[in-house]
Every structure is written in structure tokens, then in C-alpha cells.
Amino acid sequence: MKRIAVVGSSGGNLYNLGGKDPEKMIEEIKVQLDSAGMNLEDVEFVGAKTSMDNKNDNVLASLFYLENGVLLSSEEKKLPEINKDALEYDKKLAEKIKDGIIDGLIVMSCDPDGINNSAILAAAEKKIPIVGTGGTSMATISAMGANVISSSGTTGTTNRTRAVAAVTSLSKFWKIKYSPVIGSGKRDGVMEDKGVFSRINIRGVMMAAIPGFITMALVLAASKLPFLKGLSEIFDILIKALPVIIAALAAKQVSGLDEVGIVSGIVAGVLSVNGGIIGGMIGGILAGILCFYMIKLCFSYNFPATTANIVAGGISGLASGLVVYYFIAPIALWLGDGLRAVIEMALNISPVLAGGIAGLLIWPAIIGGVYHAAILPIVLLEMEKTGTSFLGAIDMTGLVMVSAGIMLANIIFPRQKSDRAIATPGLLINVFFGTFVEASYPFMFSDKLVMAGAMISGCLGGIVVGMYDLRGTAYVPSIFAPIMSNNVAGFAISMIISAGSAFVITSLANKIAAKKNNS
């Protein structure tokens, strides 16, 4: 097993690109070394509290080092004092290199003429491979006769791409098989090429994008006020931003490359706007896949990390975006409009029946896992055009308010006193945050009458939604939901009916259960 030491400092440019968090940066290197079957043998890293481009003698810093395989840090001192400690540590590291304990170096913004001089000279003498970033320092190391097998500037790199670039170069030098750990790393078991497709999770992207949709709904609600009518233009801008948000999230998730993936997704998303959120999703997924493979290809040909990031983040986003812009956007837009048209057609046939059925089935849907997989994406598709949604109204009335009614019943008329402690937090979250309907599961699953009551109450609320042709949204405080709907009074009535029905039926169920227990 090859033994590697990491040498350097948080530097100037590096500080803003991951260097200010040495633990996270070193951990990323360790993950990649483990994947290549190499061992992180030692660390000598000076981490300052600010960029060293603006350093002065009063800057605080710490020395990070490895002891028994664990990354530790010294107490914070002024930078000159830490530099003295690092100088002494560097001499010990140089002895390790001379004794053959260290097989290779990964350097980042090191000081080859000063603090790290002993280690670099020892590495040059032993001709061990050196990889790293920091244009000036790497040029100096090469001039010292060291065996630099790969070097790059720091601009545009991330912790992950620097680590992958370094370990790729070392693996090629020693002819070791190495599969970069991309995504969530070994912690989640997502690795190498096959992982890029397993990371495609449309539901996860939609859930992560909800804040963007809620922001749009809030702006729409505010624009209805006479003195805020100008916000309607902001609403139009936000609608166009939704595909970009979706694409950025999808590309980051699929590529597993954090900032590089986000840039790729934004580029693709901007070009996918004409395809709506479906186009944004497709563009983001394509960008993530291309980004992953392009950065691996760049590293396999020893591209500098900065160049690899530019190619992967820029070219993959551009290529994916152009594919969507010219070929996929019209189809994606047609699909989105088609789904919305189907919902409108059902409402035109019988809004009361459509609302009642939707309200009746919303609980089985969320319990069975269909809600997040199918209903939520449709809610967001509806909101994409108008900022509100029929199924969003069903969500708030049939799920959130029904759950609130069940919680309230178990606070006022609990089956047993301990139920109050369970129900109170659930009610507060239902009312003030418009989510966590799962809080009612313990009460629903323990009593068939409560379960039936939830479905009946959802159905009643859905009927009212259909009667008033309501559109709204969930995931907002329940007290604000009517204001954000297309009919304040009608939406409030539907919420009261759903919550009231659930409260009455649950209270009755609790009374019946209490009588059985006392008899």
C-alpha cells in the first residue's frame, strides 16, 4: 500500500475554494486515497483564519497534523508562531521521507522555500512523485528538481476535483486501479461510473426545489395587493427561473461534483427555460451525466484541475442545454401542458367529483408513497404556470388540515393523557409550517375509524375545493394559505370543513375507545 503525505496551507486563492475548512478538504483526499488503496500517512497543513493574500502577523492559525491516523489540530496561535511549529514538523516529515515511510506527496499552496523546504528537498532527493495545486509553489518545486508528475493552479477547483486529480495522477504513475468516489462517497456507497445513473432522483430534485416554488407563490399573493401590483413582473421572472433551479439541483445531484455540477446545471437550465421544468429537469440530468464523464476523461489525460473544472462545468452544461433548446424543449413543453390540460379537463367535467375523489385518495397516496413520486411533481407543474395548483389545494385541505384536526382532537379529547404530548408538536407544525402530516400516522394506524375519518374529511375538503374551483399550495403556514390561493374565503371554508370533520370523527373515535377500555 502506497503511503501519502499532504503538505501545504490554506493559502490565498485556496482559502476561498475549500482551504478555510481543512478537515473537510483532508477528508475528501482521504476518501479518494482509500478508493485507490492508498494510505494517508501524514499531514502537515497550516490553516489560517483568513486568506494569506491579506496575511499579517496578527492572523490566527492552526497546524493540522495526523496522529495515529486521526487528523488533529494545534491550539490557535498567531501565524508566525504556527509557522515555527510547522517548520519543526516539516523536519520530522523530511526524515520520514528519507526513511522511505512516505511514497508520495500531495501539496497545496505550500512554501517550498521556507516552511516546507526540508520535506520538498527530501522528496526531490528520493524522487518520490509529487502532485498538487498552487501555480507559484508548484513551479518552485519543479525548479528544485522534484519529481512533479502533475501540477495545476487553484482557480476554479473544488476540494473534490483537486483530490480526484491528485489521486488519479498518483494512480497512473504507479499503475494502480482507481475509481473516483463521486457523489456522497463511500458513506452512501455511491461510487464510480455506475453510480451516476443511480443518482438520478426526480423526486429528490422536486422536493429540494420546493422553496423556489413557494417563493413564487408568495410573490403572486403579494402582487394581488393594490400597492404591490408591480410584483407581477417579478412573478414572471421567477417563473422563468424555475427550470434553472431544477436543472442546477439535478446536475449537482447526478454529477456528484458540487460547485462544478451546479455551474453545469445553471448553464443547461438557462438554455432549457423554453421547455419548462420538465425541460430543466432533462437538461440538468444530461448536464450532470456529461459533467461526471467529462471530468473523468480530463483527469485521465492529465488535464490541470482548473482546466478540467472549466471543461466539465462549462462544456457539459452548454452541450446539454443546446440539446434541450433545439430538440427537447418543444416536447417537454407539450408534456407539461398536456398534464395540466388533463387536470383541467377532469375539473371541467365535474369539479366537485374531481375534488372529492382527489381528497379521498390523497391519504392512501401519501401512505403508499405515491404522493412524493407522482402527485408532488404534478403540483409543481401546475404551479409553474400560475403559481397555484388544484392538487396543491387538495394537499393543504385534505392532508395538512385533516392532520391538524386529528392532532387537535387528541389534545382536547385524548384517548390517553400521553397522547397530548405526541399531538401538540404535530399540530403546531401543521398550522405554522404546513407540513409533517405524518404526525397523525400513529393515531390513524391504531384506529380504523380515525383512518376512515381522515379519508372522509379529505373527501369533504376536496368537494369544497371543487365547488369553489380553488387553487392553492401546501408547504406554507396554514394561516397564510387562504391569502395565497385564488379565493380567500372559499379556501378558508375548505380548510375549516376538513379540519372540523377530522376533529369530530377523531374525538368520537377516542370516546368510543375510552368507553371500551373502561368497560
XYZ file of N, CA and C in Angstrom, residues 123-369:
741
model
N 11.946 15.028 -0.640
C 11.170 14.392 -1.709
C 11.924 14.441 -3.030
N 12.601 15.560 -3.288
C 13.390 15.689 -4.516
C 14.547 14.705 -4.513
N 15.158 14.535 -3.357
C 16.286 13.606 -3.237
C 15.843 12.162 -3.464
N 14.680 11.803 -2.922
C 14.183 10.423 -3.047
C 13.425 10.194 -4.355
N 13.169 11.278 -5.088
C 12.454 11.215 -6.368
C 11.043 10.621 -6.229
N 10.418 10.853 -5.089
C 9.043 10.362 -4.932
C 8.113 11.285 -5.718
N 7.001 10.780 -6.236
C 6.097 11.606 -7.048
C 5.405 12.683 -6.209
N 5.268 13.849 -6.809
C 4.589 14.969 -6.157
C 3.490 15.477 -7.086
N 2.294 15.657 -6.539
C 1.182 16.250 -7.281
C 0.629 17.395 -6.443
N -0.019 18.353 -7.091
C -0.603 19.412 -6.285
C -1.052 20.620 -7.059
N -1.512 21.620 -6.297
C -2.000 22.870 -6.865
C -1.281 24.044 -6.213
N -1.378 25.185 -6.886
C -0.681 26.384 -6.436
C 0.384 26.704 -7.455
N 0.027 27.534 -8.433
C 0.918 27.752 -9.571
C 2.335 28.142 -9.205
N 2.493 29.133 -8.338
C 3.829 29.631 -7.978
C 4.635 28.578 -7.235
N 4.019 27.965 -6.231
C 4.744 26.984 -5.416
C 5.099 25.745 -6.227
N 4.206 25.316 -7.117
C 4.493 24.121 -7.914
C 5.642 24.384 -8.885
N 5.713 25.594 -9.419
C 6.824 25.942 -10.317
C 8.146 25.921 -9.557
N 8.123 26.409 -8.329
C 9.336 26.410 -7.497
C 9.766 24.988 -7.171
N 8.801 24.140 -6.857
C 9.110 22.737 -6.530
C 9.753 22.047 -7.728
N 9.212 22.301 -8.915
C 9.796 21.712 -10.130
C 11.225 22.193 -10.329
N 11.456 23.472 -10.061
C 12.796 24.043 -10.229
C 13.792 23.464 -9.235
N 13.285 22.899 -8.140
C 14.165 22.301 -7.128
C 14.554 20.870 -7.503
N 14.096 20.415 -8.668
C 14.462 19.084 -9.138
C 13.562 17.979 -8.630
N 12.414 18.342 -8.069
C 11.494 17.323 -7.551
C 10.770 16.624 -8.696
N 10.266 15.447 -8.405
C 9.571 14.627 -9.404
C 8.089 15.005 -9.444
N 7.801 16.166 -10.031
C 6.415 16.646 -10.123
C 5.742 15.953 -11.306
N 4.743 15.132 -11.022
C 4.080 14.384 -12.101
C 2.788 15.058 -12.552
N 2.279 15.994 -11.746
C 1.068 16.722 -12.130
C 0.973 17.990 -11.300
N 0.680 19.102 -11.964
C 0.534 20.365 -11.239
C -0.562 21.189 -11.887
N -1.133 22.077 -11.105
C -2.224 22.904 -11.603
C -2.334 24.145 -10.748
N -3.000 25.161 -11.298
C -3.374 26.303 -10.485
C -4.560 25.916 -9.608
N -4.981 26.834 -8.773
C -6.081 26.564 -7.847
C -7.408 27.091 -8.367
N -7.379 28.120 -9.192
C -8.596 28.781 -9.666
C -9.575 27.787 -10.281
N -10.834 27.873 -9.850
C -11.888 27.048 -10.434
C -11.966 25.637 -9.918
N -11.097 25.260 -8.983
C -11.116 23.889 -8.471
C -11.994 23.799 -7.222
N -12.323 22.572 -6.834
C -13.043 22.310 -5.589
C -12.270 21.255 -4.809
N -12.644 21.043 -3.570
C -11.986 20.000 -2.772
C -12.009 18.662 -3.489
N -13.175 18.340 -4.065
C -13.317 17.036 -4.708
C -12.486 16.929 -5.970
N -12.554 17.945 -6.829
C -11.813 17.830 -8.095
C -10.307 17.854 -7.866
N -9.851 18.617 -6.876
C -8.413 18.598 -6.561
C -7.995 17.216 -6.072
N -8.813 16.627 -5.193
C -8.483 15.309 -4.647
C -8.488 14.248 -5.741
N -9.509 14.278 -6.588
C -9.599 13.293 -7.675
C -8.433 13.458 -8.640
N -8.097 14.700 -8.974
C -6.978 14.947 -9.892
C -5.674 14.416 -9.316
N -5.440 14.677 -8.031
C -4.193 14.239 -7.395
C -4.086 12.725 -7.356
N -5.156 12.068 -6.918
C -5.112 10.607 -6.772
C -5.096 9.927 -8.140
N -5.751 10.530 -9.129
C -5.698 9.981 -10.490
C -4.262 9.972 -11.002
N -3.551 11.068 -10.803
C -2.159 11.160 -11.266
C -1.263 10.160 -10.546
N -1.423 10.037 -9.244
C -0.619 9.074 -8.482
C -0.929 7.643 -8.917
N -2.209 7.367 -9.158
C -2.604 6.015 -9.577
C -2.011 5.666 -10.934
N -2.033 6.616 -11.853
C -1.451 6.369 -13.170
C 0.055 6.171 -13.069
N 0.689 6.925 -12.191
C 2.137 6.814 -12.022
C 2.520 5.419 -11.532
N 1.744 4.896 -10.567
C 2.056 3.576 -10.004
C 1.280 2.443 -10.685
N 0.465 2.817 -11.707
C -0.355 1.830 -12.425
C -1.286 1.081 -11.461
N -1.940 1.851 -10.624
C -2.907 1.310 -9.656
C -4.319 1.581 -10.175
N -5.191 0.599 -10.086
C -6.580 0.789 -10.497
C -7.274 1.716 -9.501
N -7.931 2.731 -10.028
C -8.583 3.720 -9.153
C -9.914 4.147 -9.751
N -10.963 4.039 -8.953
C -12.290 4.512 -9.351
C -12.660 5.687 -8.457
N -12.699 6.898 -8.996
C -13.018 8.060 -8.159
C -14.344 7.895 -7.428
N -14.359 8.315 -6.193
C -15.591 8.295 -5.404
C -16.291 9.621 -5.650
N -17.397 9.559 -6.378
C -18.139 10.762 -6.732
C -19.519 10.668 -6.100
N -20.082 11.796 -5.739
C -21.396 11.802 -5.097
C -21.218 11.902 -3.615
N -21.907 11.014 -2.883
C -21.846 11.067 -1.425
C -20.711 10.242 -0.877
N -19.898 9.668 -1.747
C -18.729 8.915 -1.305
C -19.092 7.589 -0.700
N -18.123 6.976 -0.075
C -18.310 5.647 0.481
C -19.356 5.624 1.574
N -19.599 6.789 2.180
C -20.571 6.822 3.263
C -21.927 6.351 2.781
N -22.257 6.663 1.530
C -23.533 6.238 0.979
C -23.365 5.118 -0.042
N -22.172 4.678 -0.242
C -21.925 3.585 -1.168
C -22.113 3.944 -2.623
N -22.051 5.235 -2.957
C -22.228 5.655 -4.336
C -20.860 5.861 -4.951
N -20.523 5.011 -5.909
C -19.173 5.078 -6.436
C -19.142 4.901 -7.947
N -18.136 5.354 -8.541
C -17.705 5.251 -9.920
C -18.818 5.349 -10.936
N -18.574 4.851 -12.184
C -19.437 5.130 -13.312
C -20.879 4.709 -13.091
N -21.106 3.518 -12.593
C -22.467 3.019 -12.449
C -23.281 3.890 -11.505
N -22.604 4.637 -10.625
C -23.302 5.467 -9.658
C -23.969 6.676 -10.275
N -23.485 7.145 -11.409
C -24.026 8.372 -11.976
C -25.494 8.192 -12.342
N -25.887 7.029 -12.811
C -27.284 6.798 -13.171
C -28.131 6.468 -11.946
N -27.530 5.825 -10.970
C -28.276 5.518 -9.749
C -28.573 6.778 -8.946
N -27.851 7.862 -9.227
C -28.084 9.110 -8.504
C -29.223 9.937 -9.094
N -29.791 9.512 -10.203
C -30.920 10.248 -10.783
C -32.143 10.029 -9.894
N -32.613 11.083 -9.282
C -33.731 11.003 -8.340
C -34.633 12.215 -8.554
N -35.626 12.050 -9.418
C -36.506 13.167 -9.778
C -37.263 13.679 -8.559
N -37.723 12.749 -7.731
C -38.465 13.151 -6.535
C -37.596 14.014 -5.620
N -36.336 13.599 -5.451
C -35.429 14.364 -4.596
C -35.199 15.770 -5.118
N -35.071 15.901 -6.437
C -34.867 17.223 -7.035
C -36.094 18.098 -6.818
N -37.282 17.511 -7.047
C -38.520 18.269 -6.872
C -38.686 18.748 -5.434
N -38.386 17.868 -4.487
C -38.503 18.238 -3.076
C -37.541 19.381 -2.741
N -36.324 19.281 -3.255
C -35.327 20.319 -2.977
C -35.703 21.653 -3.610
N -36.496 21.603 -4.694
C -36.859 22.827 -5.417
C -38.073 23.532 -4.829
N -38.737 22.917 -3.858
C -39.974 23.485 -3.311
C -39.813 24.933 -2.843
N -38.702 25.300 -2.160
C -38.578 26.707 -1.743
C -38.714 27.701 -2.891
N -38.215 27.334 -4.070
C -38.343 28.218 -5.225
C -39.789 28.411 -5.638
N -40.564 27.327 -5.615
C -41.977 27.409 -5.986
C -42.777 28.189 -4.948
N -42.462 27.971 -3.664
C -43.170 28.691 -2.606
C -42.864 30.186 -2.683
N -41.614 30.522 -2.989
C -41.251 31.934 -3.160
C -42.085 32.566 -4.263
N -42.250 31.838 -5.357
C -43.058 32.328 -6.472
C -44.505 32.539 -6.032
N -45.048 31.593 -5.258
C -46.428 31.708 -4.787
C -46.595 32.905 -3.851
N -45.594 33.144 -3.007
C -45.646 34.296 -2.097
C -45.661 35.611 -2.877
N -44.835 35.688 -3.911
C -44.794 36.899 -4.736
C -46.128 37.094 -5.444
N -46.725 35.994 -5.918
C -48.029 36.083 -6.582
C -49.081 36.619 -5.621
N -49.087 36.085 -4.390
C -50.062 36.540 -3.396
C -49.865 38.019 -3.077
N -48.609 38.426 -2.929
C -48.325 39.830 -2.605
C -48.711 40.758 -3.751
N -48.578 40.265 -4.989
C -48.873 41.110 -6.155
C -50.360 41.435 -6.275
N -51.202 40.706 -5.529
C -52.646 40.972 -5.565
C -53.018 42.205 -4.747
N -52.108 42.629 -3.875
C -52.357 43.834 -3.090
C -52.216 45.064 -3.987
N -53.125 46.024 -3.863
C -53.119 47.189 -4.770
C -51.786 47.931 -4.813
N -51.128 48.058 -3.666
C -49.880 48.825 -3.626
C -48.652 47.986 -3.991
N -48.868 46.694 -4.338
C -47.747 45.831 -4.728
C -47.977 45.191 -6.100
N -48.786 45.821 -6.928
C -49.095 45.248 -8.241
C -47.852 45.094 -9.117
N -46.849 45.919 -8.856
C -45.614 45.838 -9.635
C -44.884 44.522 -9.479
N -45.232 43.755 -8.434
C -44.579 42.461 -8.210
C -44.970 41.419 -9.257
N -46.003 41.713 -10.041
C -46.395 40.752 -11.079
C -45.261 40.535 -12.076
N -44.446 41.576 -12.302
C -43.288 41.425 -13.191
C -42.232 40.522 -12.552
N -42.071 40.641 -11.228
C -41.146 39.765 -10.506
C -41.619 38.325 -10.596
N -42.938 38.136 -10.513
C -43.515 36.793 -10.631
C -43.160 36.172 -11.979
N -43.268 36.950 -13.041
C -42.938 36.440 -14.384
C -41.471 36.039 -14.479
N -40.601 36.814 -13.828
C -39.168 36.482 -13.833
C -38.921 35.184 -13.078
N -39.599 35.035 -11.926
C -39.410 33.828 -11.112
C -39.876 32.577 -11.844
N -40.951 32.701 -12.610
C -41.428 31.548 -13.385
C -40.340 31.071 -14.345
N -39.665 32.025 -14.980
C -38.593 31.658 -15.914
C -37.378 31.078 -15.193
N -37.242 31.400 -13.911
C -36.089 30.898 -13.153
C -36.275 29.459 -12.686
N -37.517 28.979 -12.643
C -37.774 27.636 -12.106
C -37.014 26.531 -12.847
N -37.009 26.515 -14.192
C -36.229 25.471 -14.883
C -34.738 25.526 -14.549
N -34.223 26.735 -14.302
C -32.807 26.877 -13.951
C -32.542 26.265 -12.577
N -33.448 26.520 -11.627
C -33.317 25.938 -10.286
C -33.333 24.421 -10.365
N -34.304 23.890 -11.102
C -34.430 22.431 -11.257
C -33.173 21.850 -11.893
N -32.694 22.490 -12.951
C -31.517 21.984 -13.670
C -30.276 21.999 -12.787
N -30.090 23.070 -12.023
C -28.913 23.167 -11.146
C -28.936 22.073 -10.086
N -30.101 21.846 -9.487
C -30.222 20.802 -8.462
C -29.991 19.417 -9.056
N -30.573 19.177 -10.236
C -30.429 17.866 -10.875
C -28.979 17.596 -11.260
N -28.312 18.589 -11.837
C -26.918 18.402 -12.261
C -26.002 18.166 -11.071
N -26.214 18.908 -9.998
C -25.400 18.717 -8.791
C -25.602 17.313 -8.233
N -26.854 16.888 -8.178
C -27.167 15.566 -7.633
C -26.573 14.450 -8.487
N -26.759 14.528 -9.782
C -26.334 13.448 -10.679
C -24.818 13.408 -10.834
N -24.197 14.568 -10.996
C -22.743 14.589 -11.201
C -21.986 14.264 -9.925
N -22.547 14.671 -8.778
C -21.849 14.480 -7.511
C -20.651 15.392 -7.358
N -20.616 16.470 -8.141
C -19.426 17.327 -8.174
C -19.653 18.705 -7.563
N -20.672 18.837 -6.746
C -20.913 20.072 -6.004
C -20.890 21.301 -6.911
N -19.957 22.242 -6.668
C -19.970 23.521 -7.378
C -19.864 23.362 -8.891
N -19.033 22.431 -9.329
C -18.872 22.214 -10.777
C -20.189 21.738 -11.380
N -20.866 20.831 -10.688
C -22.159 20.349 -11.152
C -23.202 21.452 -11.177
N -23.173 22.323 -10.172
C -24.133 23.431 -10.119
C -23.946 24.362 -11.314
N -22.695 24.698 -11.616
C -22.419 25.570 -12.763
C -22.913 24.919 -14.052
N -22.627 23.642 -14.200
C -23.081 22.905 -15.376
C -24.601 22.959 -15.488
N -25.284 22.758 -14.355
C -26.746 22.773 -14.353
C -27.322 24.139 -14.664
N -26.688 25.186 -14.158
C -27.186 26.540 -14.427
C -27.075 26.867 -15.912
N -25.938 26.523 -16.506
C -25.760 26.764 -17.945
C -26.824 26.003 -18.740
N -27.020 24.731 -18.391
C -28.032 23.923 -19.082
C -29.431 24.466 -18.819
N -29.688 24.890 -17.580
C -31.012 25.385 -17.213
C -31.402 26.647 -17.952
N -30.453 27.556 -18.110
C -30.738 28.802 -18.834
C -31.171 28.497 -20.267
N -30.541 27.500 -20.868
C -30.885 27.124 -22.244
C -32.119 26.228 -22.310
N -32.606 25.769 -21.150
C -33.758 24.859 -21.115
C -35.042 25.552 -20.698
N -34.986 26.867 -20.510
C -36.146 27.606 -19.994
C -37.389 27.392 -20.848
N -37.223 27.327 -22.162
C -38.382 27.169 -23.049
C -39.079 25.824 -22.877
N -38.405 24.879 -22.235
C -39.013 23.565 -22.012
C -39.691 23.442 -20.665
N -39.758 24.546 -19.907
C -40.399 24.485 -18.598
C -39.595 23.648 -17.624
N -40.234 23.245 -16.519
C -39.479 22.497 -15.513
C -39.145 21.082 -15.981
N -39.934 20.538 -16.907
C -39.570 19.230 -17.474
C -38.296 19.379 -18.298
N -38.230 20.422 -19.098
C -37.012 20.687 -19.865
C -35.827 20.944 -18.962
N -36.055 21.698 -17.873
C -34.984 21.953 -16.912
C -34.488 20.681 -16.268
N -35.417 19.790 -15.932
C -35.038 18.513 -15.321
C -34.195 17.680 -16.284
N -34.647 17.578 -17.528
C -33.905 16.798 -18.525
C -32.532 17.420 -18.776
N -32.499 18.742 -18.934
C -31.226 19.423 -19.158
C -30.262 19.234 -18.006
N -30.773 19.322 -16.771
C -29.927 19.145 -15.594
C -29.376 17.741 -15.470
N -30.222 16.753 -15.748
C -29.768 15.359 -15.673
C -28.693 15.087 -16.728
N -28.942 15.555 -17.948
C -27.943 15.373 -19.011
C -26.635 16.077 -18.653
N -26.747 17.286 -18.109
C -25.548 18.037 -17.725
C -24.773 17.307 -16.639
N -25.486 16.741 -15.661
C -24.830 16.002 -14.586
C -24.086 14.782 -15.090
N -24.723 14.050 -16.005
C -24.086 12.849 -16.567
C -22.841 13.232 -17.366
N -22.993 14.231 -18.239
C -21.852 14.661 -19.051
C -20.732 15.227 -18.184
N -21.099 15.984 -17.177
C -20.109 16.589 -16.283
C -19.262 15.511 -15.613
N -19.924 14.465 -15.144
C -19.233 13.356 -14.474
C -18.219 12.695 -15.405
N -18.669 12.341 -16.616
C -17.782 11.629 -17.535
C -16.692 12.533 -18.106
N -17.023 13.797 -18.315
C -16.021 14.698 -18.892
C -14.892 14.991 -17.911
N -15.224 15.122 -16.630
C -14.148 15.404 -15.672
C -13.257 14.178 -15.497
N -13.852 12.977 -15.573
C -13.031 11.764 -15.511
C -12.121 11.669 -16.736
N -12.672 12.026 -17.891
C -11.880 11.979 -19.122
C -10.725 12.976 -19.053
N -11.011 14.168 -18.554
C -9.960 15.192 -18.431
C -8.832 14.723 -17.516
N -9.198 14.134 -16.379
C -8.175 13.680 -15.444
C -7.387 12.497 -15.999
N -8.047 11.678 -16.808
C -7.332 10.531 -17.381
C -6.256 10.979 -18.362
N -6.426 12.198 -18.917
C -5.425 12.752 -19.829
C -4.556 13.813 -19.139
N -4.571 13.801 -17.816
C -3.728 14.694 -17.011
C -3.986 16.178 -17.263
N -5.247 16.535 -17.509
C -5.584 17.953 -17.604
C -5.376 18.587 -16.231
N -4.904 19.826 -16.166
C -4.854 20.525 -14.875
C -6.259 20.612 -14.277
N -6.333 20.628 -12.951
C -7.639 20.630 -12.284
C -8.488 21.825 -12.704
N -7.863 22.988 -12.847
C -8.614 24.179 -13.259
C -9.247 23.973 -14.622
N -8.470 23.462 -15.569
C -8.981 23.215 -16.919
C -10.071 22.157 -16.907
N -9.867 21.090 -16.126
C -10.867 20.023 -16.033
C -12.196 20.568 -15.523
N -12.140 21.444 -14.528
C -13.365 22.046 -13.998
C -14.074 22.898 -15.040
N -13.298 23.673 -15.791
C -13.889 24.536 -16.812
C -14.547 23.699 -17.901
N -13.847 22.665 -18.335
C -14.392 21.794 -19.385
C -15.648 21.085 -18.892
N -15.549 20.481 -17.700
C -16.680 19.709 -17.177
C -17.871 20.600 -16.852
N -17.615 21.709 -16.163
C -18.717 22.571 -15.758
C -19.306 23.378 -16.892
N -18.464 23.846 -17.799
C -18.941 24.697 -18.880
C -19.436 23.940 -20.094
N -18.585 23.079 -20.636
C -18.923 22.379 -21.881
C -20.099 21.432 -21.693
N -20.125 20.708 -20.570
C -21.229 19.763 -20.350
C -22.555 20.506 -20.229
N -22.545 21.651 -19.533
C -23.771 22.437 -19.415
C -24.216 22.997 -20.751
N -23.260 23.490 -21.523
C -23.576 24.054 -22.836
C -24.130 22.989 -23.772
N -23.456 21.840 -23.831
C -23.895 20.765 -24.730
C -25.293 20.278 -24.361
N -25.518 20.060 -23.080
C -26.829 19.579 -22.630
C -27.911 20.619 -22.895
N -27.583 21.878 -22.598
C -28.552 22.945 -22.818
C -28.935 23.098 -24.274
N -27.960 22.967 -25.159
C -28.247 23.093 -26.592
C -29.130 21.949 -27.086
N -28.900 20.748 -26.563
C -29.741 19.599 -26.940
C -31.191 19.859 -26.541
N -31.374 20.360 -25.320
C -32.736 20.659 -24.858
C -33.331 21.812 -25.665
N -32.542 22.849 -25.875
C -33.040 24.046 -26.567
C -33.554 23.721 -27.972
N -32.787 22.921 -28.701
C -33.139 22.671 -30.097
C -34.044 21.455 -30.307
N -33.960 20.463 -29.439
C -34.674 19.214 -29.709
C -35.719 18.829 -28.651
N -35.412 19.059 -27.374
C -36.267 18.512 -26.313
C -37.282 19.518 -25.789
N -36.947 20.804 -25.798
C -37.824 21.823 -25.204
C -39.261 21.780 -25.731
N -39.478 21.695 -27.052
C -40.871 21.662 -27.535
C -41.642 20.453 -27.008
N -40.954 19.293 -26.945
C -41.616 18.078 -26.452
C -41.904 18.202 -24.959
N -40.930 18.721 -24.211
C -41.102 18.886 -22.764
C -42.241 19.850 -22.458
N -42.305 20.935 -23.209
C -43.378 21.909 -23.003
C -44.735 21.289 -23.314
N -44.784 20.481 -24.371
C -46.031 19.803 -24.744
C -46.475 18.833 -23.650
N -45.520 18.111 -23.061
C -45.854 17.179 -21.981
C -46.410 17.915 -20.766
N -45.752 19.005 -20.393
C -46.219 19.784 -19.246
C -47.602 20.348 -19.474
N -47.808 20.924 -20.642
C -49.130 21.470 -20.968
C -50.174 20.363 -21.020
N -49.761 19.179 -21.496
C -50.686 18.051 -21.577
C -51.161 17.594 -20.211
N -50.244 17.501 -19.262
C -50.627 17.098 -17.902
C -51.571 18.113 -17.268
N -51.277 19.385 -17.461
C -52.163 20.422 -16.925
C -53.527 20.380 -17.603
N -53.539 20.079 -18.900
C -54.802 20.011 -19.642
C -55.672 18.858 -19.148
N -55.039 17.732 -18.799
C -55.794 16.580 -18.279
C -56.492 16.952 -16.977
N -55.774 17.658 -16.097
C -56.370 18.084 -14.824
C -57.527 19.045 -15.078
N -57.323 20.002 -15.968
C -58.379 20.963 -16.276
C -59.585 20.272 -16.902
N -59.342 19.264 -17.734
C -60.437 18.540 -18.373
C -61.286 17.817 -17.330
N -60.615 17.185 -16.354
C -61.344 16.498 -15.281
C -62.172 17.488 -14.473
N -61.616 18.665 -14.229
C -62.343 19.679 -13.464
C -63.504 20.253 -14.265
N -63.341 20.354 -15.560
C -64.422 20.869 -16.398
C -65.590 19.900 -16.466
N -65.290 18.597 -16.441
C -66.349 17.580 -16.482
C -67.178 17.629 -15.206
N -66.513 17.581 -14.050
C -67.209 17.648 -12.762
C -66.220 18.061 -11.682
N -66.124 19.345 -11.402
C -65.154 19.802 -10.400
C -65.409 19.222 -9.014
N -66.675 19.057 -8.655
C -66.999 18.502 -7.336
C -66.550 17.051 -7.242
N -66.837 16.270 -8.298
C -66.432 14.862 -8.310
C -64.912 14.739 -8.312
N -64.252 15.551 -9.138
C -62.785 15.505 -9.204
C -62.173 15.867 -7.858
N -62.701 16.901 -7.223
C -62.191 17.305 -5.916
C -62.436 16.255 -4.857
N -63.631 15.657 -4.880
C -63.961 14.628 -3.891
C -63.076 13.402 -4.018
N -62.864 12.950 -5.258
C -62.017 11.764 -5.476
C -60.572 12.059 -5.076
N -60.089 13.237 -5.474
C -58.707 13.605 -5.124
C -58.534 13.678 -3.612
N -59.501 14.280 -2.923
C -59.426 14.377 -1.468
C -59.524 13.030 -0.787
N -60.334 12.140 -1.356
C -60.497 10.800 -0.783
C -59.228 9.974 -0.908
N -58.542 10.136 -2.043
C -57.382 9.285 -2.331
C -56.049 9.880 -1.884
N -56.053 11.117 -1.409
C -54.776 11.764 -1.082
C -54.064 11.076 0.077
N -54.837 10.566 1.068
C -54.191 9.865 2.186
C -53.616 8.515 1.763
N -54.382 7.665 1.049
C -53.765 6.422 0.560
C -52.542 6.686 -0.313
N -52.560 7.807 -1.056
C -51.434 8.133 -1.940
C -50.172 8.432 -1.138
N -50.298 9.230 -0.082
C -49.092 9.582 0.682
C -48.624 8.408 1.523
N -49.559 7.614 2.047
C -49.166 6.440 2.834
C -48.481 5.403 1.945
N -48.970 5.278 0.710
C -48.407 4.295 -0.212
C -47.176 4.771 -0.956
N -46.748 6.003 -0.719
C -45.540 6.514 -1.363
C -45.762 7.115 -2.735
